[in-house]
C-alpha positions as a Python dict, from the first residue, in 0.01 Angstrom:
ca = {
    (1, 'M'): (0, 0, 0),
    (2, 'N'): (122, 346, -84),
    (3, 'P'): (91, 552, 240),
    (4, 'A'): (26, 861, 29),
    (5, 'E'): (-289, 692, -103),
    (6, 'P'): (-450, 507, 189),
    (7, 'P'): (-776, 324, 129),
    (8, 'A'): (-1083, 544, 146),
    (9, 'L'): (-1221, 585, 494),
    (10, 'D'): (-1586, 682, 522),
    (11, 'Q'): (-1582, 1030, 672),
    (12, 'V'): (-1944, 996, 785),
    (13, 'I'): (-1849, 696, 1000),
    (14, 'H'): (-1491, 786, 1091),
    (15, 'H'): (-1565, 991, 1405),
    (16, 'P'): (-1515, 759, 1706),
    (17, 'T'): (-1867, 804, 1848),
    (18, 'R'): (-2031, 747, 1510),
    (19, 'L'): (-1817, 438, 1457),
    (20, 'T'): (-1905, 311, 1806),
    (21, 'M'): (-2275, 364, 1744),
    (22, 'M'): (-2266, 188, 1409),
    (23, 'A'): (-2065, -103, 1546),
    (24, 'F'): (-2313, -143, 1833),
    (25, 'L'): (-2608, -135, 1597),
    (26, 'A'): (-2439, -387, 1366),
    (27, 'G'): (-2480, -640, 1646),
    (28, 'C'): (-2857, -615, 1659),
    (29, 'A'): (-3158, -576, 1436),
    (30, 'E'): (-3271, -268, 1625),
    (31, 'A'): (-3188, -93, 1952),
    (32, 'E'): (-3378, 147, 2171),
    (33, 'F'): (-3237, 500, 2187),
    (34, 'A'): (-3158, 466, 2559),
    (35, 'A'): (-2955, 148, 2502),
    (36, 'V'): (-2750, 321, 2231),
    (37, 'R'): (-2695, 623, 2457),
    (38, 'A'): (-2584, 402, 2746),
    (39, 'Y'): (-2346, 198, 2530),
    (40, 'C'): (-2189, 502, 2363),
    (41, 'Q'): (-2178, 692, 2693),
    (42, 'V'): (-2294, 1019, 2542),
    (43, 'S'): (-2584, 1258, 2601),
    (44, 'D'): (-2929, 1234, 2447),
    (45, 'A'): (-2842, 1536, 2234),
    (46, 'S'): (-2529, 1365, 2100),
    (47, 'V'): (-2714, 1045, 2012),
    (48, 'S'): (-2986, 1247, 1844),
    (49, 'R'): (-2738, 1457, 1644),
    (50, 'I'): (-2533, 1153, 1537),
    (51, 'A'): (-2843, 949, 1451),
    (52, 'T'): (-2974, 1233, 1235),
    (53, 'A'): (-2642, 1263, 1049),
    (54, 'L'): (-2628, 887, 990),
    (55, 'E'): (-2991, 884, 879),
    (56, 'E'): (-2921, 1166, 630),
    (57, 'A'): (-2632, 958, 492),
    (58, 'G'): (-2871, 666, 446),
    (59, 'Y'): (-2690, 452, 704),
    (60, 'L'): (-2947, 452, 981),
    (61, 'K'): (-3322, 416, 1020),
    (62, 'I'): (-3499, 595, 1305),
    (63, 'R'): (-3831, 448, 1411),
    (64, 'K'): (-4058, 623, 1658),
    (65, 'G'): (-4336, 458, 1851),
    (66, 'A'): (-4462, 407, 2202),
    (67, 'V'): (-4453, 150, 2476),
    (68, 'G'): (-4777, 204, 2659),
    (69, 'R'): (-4809, 579, 2679),
    (70, 'R'): (-4436, 643, 2676),
    (71, 'P'): (-4279, 754, 2349),
    (72, 'R'): (-3980, 550, 2233),
    (73, 'T'): (-3724, 575, 1955),
    (74, 'W'): (-3548, 280, 1799),
    (75, 'L'): (-3239, 290, 1580),
    (76, 'S'): (-3123, 36, 1324),
    (77, 'L'): (-2864, 20, 1049),
    (78, 'T'): (-2982, 12, 691),
    (79, 'Q'): (-2829, -231, 442),
    (80, 'A'): (-2626, 63, 308),
    (81, 'G'): (-2509, 136, 663),
    (82, 'R'): (-2400, -223, 721),
    (83, 'K'): (-2212, -223, 391),
    (84, 'A'): (-2047, 113, 464),
    (85, 'L'): (-1938, -8, 808),
    (86, 'K'): (-1784, -325, 663),
    (87, 'Q'): (-1598, -124, 398),
    (88, 'H'): (-1475, 128, 655),
    (89, 'L'): (-1350, -147, 887),
    (90, 'A'): (-1179, -320, 593),
    (91, 'A'): (-1005, 8, 503),
    (92, 'L'): (-887, 50, 863),
    (93, 'Q'): (-756, -308, 862),
    (94, 'T'): (-572, -247, 533),
    (95, 'I'): (-405, 61, 681),
    (96, 'A'): (-307, -128, 997),
    (97, 'D'): (-173, -428, 802),
    (98, 'A'): (31, -207, 569),
    (99, 'A'): (177, -10, 860),
    (100, 'E'): (268, -330, 1043),
    (101, 'A'): (435, -473, 734),
    (102, 'A'): (626, -150, 674),
    (103, 'G'): (739, -148, 1038),
    (104, 'A'): (857, -508, 1016),
    (105, 'E'): (1039, -431, 691),
    (106, 'A'): (1208, -128, 845),
    (107, 'A'): (1306, -328, 1153),
    (108, 'G'): (1451, -599, 928),
    (109, 'A'): (1650, -343, 732),
    (110, 'D'): (1780, -188, 1055),
    (111, 'A'): (1885, -530, 1182),
    (112, 'A'): (2060, -613, 854),
    (113, 'E'): (2251, -285, 862),
    (114, 'A'): (2361, -349, 1220),
    (115, 'H'): (2515, -682, 1116),
    (116, 'E'): (2708, -545, 817),
    (117, 'P'): (3078, -484, 860),
    (118, 'G'): (3132, -121, 949),
    (119, 'G'): (2756, -90, 1033),
}
């Protein structure tokens, strides 16, 4: 991999809290707003803002309803959201693998130089 041209990261997902929310939602068909808030450890306002941004990107579905007389909001990833998350994670893994390989190569070159006469 050319470090000057890393694989494309999805800028909609890349923020840590957005990535955390999407990863959490990838593990379930649907989650109640409060469960997402608790897992991500952010405020209601943050969950709402992030959910709206992800919904506008087509990655998240927001469903409103009620349990008894209490209003509830449920969040779920769309198929596009699941695909985008997989691609983003694959890009991150490609970057990590390339960096690890480059580090190992550099360490090997350093070791070879240290063993050369006069090195």
